[in-house]
XYZ file of C-alpha atoms in Angstrom:
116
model
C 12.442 -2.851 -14.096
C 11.406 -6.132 -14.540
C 7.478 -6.649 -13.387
C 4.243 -8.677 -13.144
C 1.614 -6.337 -13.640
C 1.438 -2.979 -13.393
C -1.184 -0.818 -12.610
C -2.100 3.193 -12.594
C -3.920 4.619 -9.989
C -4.766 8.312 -8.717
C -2.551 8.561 -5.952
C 0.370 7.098 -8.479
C 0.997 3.388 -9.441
C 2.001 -0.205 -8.195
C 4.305 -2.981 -9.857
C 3.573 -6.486 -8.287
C 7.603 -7.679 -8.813
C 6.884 -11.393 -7.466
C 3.638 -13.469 -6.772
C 3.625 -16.575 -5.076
C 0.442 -18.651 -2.990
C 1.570 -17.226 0.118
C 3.278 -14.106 -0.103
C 3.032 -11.092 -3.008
C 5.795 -8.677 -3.723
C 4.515 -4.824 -4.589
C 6.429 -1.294 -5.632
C 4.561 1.497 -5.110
C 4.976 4.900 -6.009
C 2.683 7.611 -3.947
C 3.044 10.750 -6.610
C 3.464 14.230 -4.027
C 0.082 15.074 -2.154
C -1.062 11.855 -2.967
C -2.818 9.104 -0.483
C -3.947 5.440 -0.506
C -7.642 4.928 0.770
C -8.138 4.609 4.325
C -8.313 0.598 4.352
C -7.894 -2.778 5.475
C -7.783 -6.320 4.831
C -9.723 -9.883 5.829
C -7.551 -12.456 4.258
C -3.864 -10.627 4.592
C -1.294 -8.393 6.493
C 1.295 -6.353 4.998
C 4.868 -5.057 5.788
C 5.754 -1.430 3.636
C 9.630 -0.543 3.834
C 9.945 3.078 2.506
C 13.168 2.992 -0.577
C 12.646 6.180 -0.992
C 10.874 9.790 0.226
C 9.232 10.342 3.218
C 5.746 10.664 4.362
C 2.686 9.973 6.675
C 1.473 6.250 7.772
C -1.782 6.918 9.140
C -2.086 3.267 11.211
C -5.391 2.524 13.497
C -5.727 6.430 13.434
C -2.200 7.225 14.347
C 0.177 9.411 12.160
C 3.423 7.806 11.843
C 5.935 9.693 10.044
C 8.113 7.609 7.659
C 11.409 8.067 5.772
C 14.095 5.810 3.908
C 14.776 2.704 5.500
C 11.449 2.586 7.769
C 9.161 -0.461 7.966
C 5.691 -0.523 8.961
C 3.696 -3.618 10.222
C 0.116 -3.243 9.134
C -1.661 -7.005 10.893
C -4.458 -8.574 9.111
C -7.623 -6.535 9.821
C -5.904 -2.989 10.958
C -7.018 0.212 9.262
C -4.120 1.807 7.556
C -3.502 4.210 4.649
C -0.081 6.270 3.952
C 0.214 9.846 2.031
C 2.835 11.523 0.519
C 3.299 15.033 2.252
C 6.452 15.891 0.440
C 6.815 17.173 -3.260
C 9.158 14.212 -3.994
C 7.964 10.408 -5.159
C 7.458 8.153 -2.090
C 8.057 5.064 -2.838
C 7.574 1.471 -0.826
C 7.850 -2.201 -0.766
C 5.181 -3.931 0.217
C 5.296 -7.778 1.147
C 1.552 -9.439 1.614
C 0.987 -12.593 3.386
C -1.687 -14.411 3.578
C -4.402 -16.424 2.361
C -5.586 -14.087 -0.733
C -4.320 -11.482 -2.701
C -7.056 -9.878 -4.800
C -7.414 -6.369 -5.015
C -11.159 -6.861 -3.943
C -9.539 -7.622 -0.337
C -9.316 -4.176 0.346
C -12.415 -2.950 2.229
C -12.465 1.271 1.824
C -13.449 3.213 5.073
C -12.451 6.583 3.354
C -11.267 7.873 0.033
C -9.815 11.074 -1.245
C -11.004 9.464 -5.073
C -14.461 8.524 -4.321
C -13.596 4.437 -4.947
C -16.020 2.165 -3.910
């Protein structure tokens, strides 16, 4: 796979696969009984398509459940997280837009991994 960066984290890893001013291009793999901080962002909104596995979008504190071919919305400012609920890789593509892309964007509300 060709790739940007790429970058380990607990809850598995992310690729960014295109970078641009306006728009950045993730894959991201949630390993099983894993889950991203319960988040959001000031300066961008996201769009995750599920490629592969299934799992649980947790969006404004609703449980969505997700499978292949799903998309989720997540607007500038809403809280959002997904987890992996299956013993399979869930993976996602996730397009940012926006004004920013820096990883210090994301403002934590909760975290299984103790991250500030």
């Amino acid at each position: 796979m060709k790739y940007i960066e790429k970058q380990d984290r607990p809850w598995g890893k992310y690729y960014v696969i295109h970078d641009e001013k306006n728009y950045k291009l993730k894959r991201i793999e949630v390993l099983p009984g894993g889950r991203l901080s319960y988040q959001f962002h000031d300066k961008r909104s996201e769009a995750w398509s599920i490629v592969k596995g299934s799992g649980i979008v947790t969006l404004e504190d609703n449980d969505i459940k997700v499978c292949y071919g799903d998309t989720v919305t997540i607007k500038r400012h809403q809280k959002h997280r997904i987890f992996n609920n299956t013993d399979s890789l869930l993976v996602f593509i996730e397009v940012q837009m926006g004004t920013y892309f820096g990883e210090d964007d994301i403002v934590r509300i909760q975290d299984d991994y103790k991250r500030e």
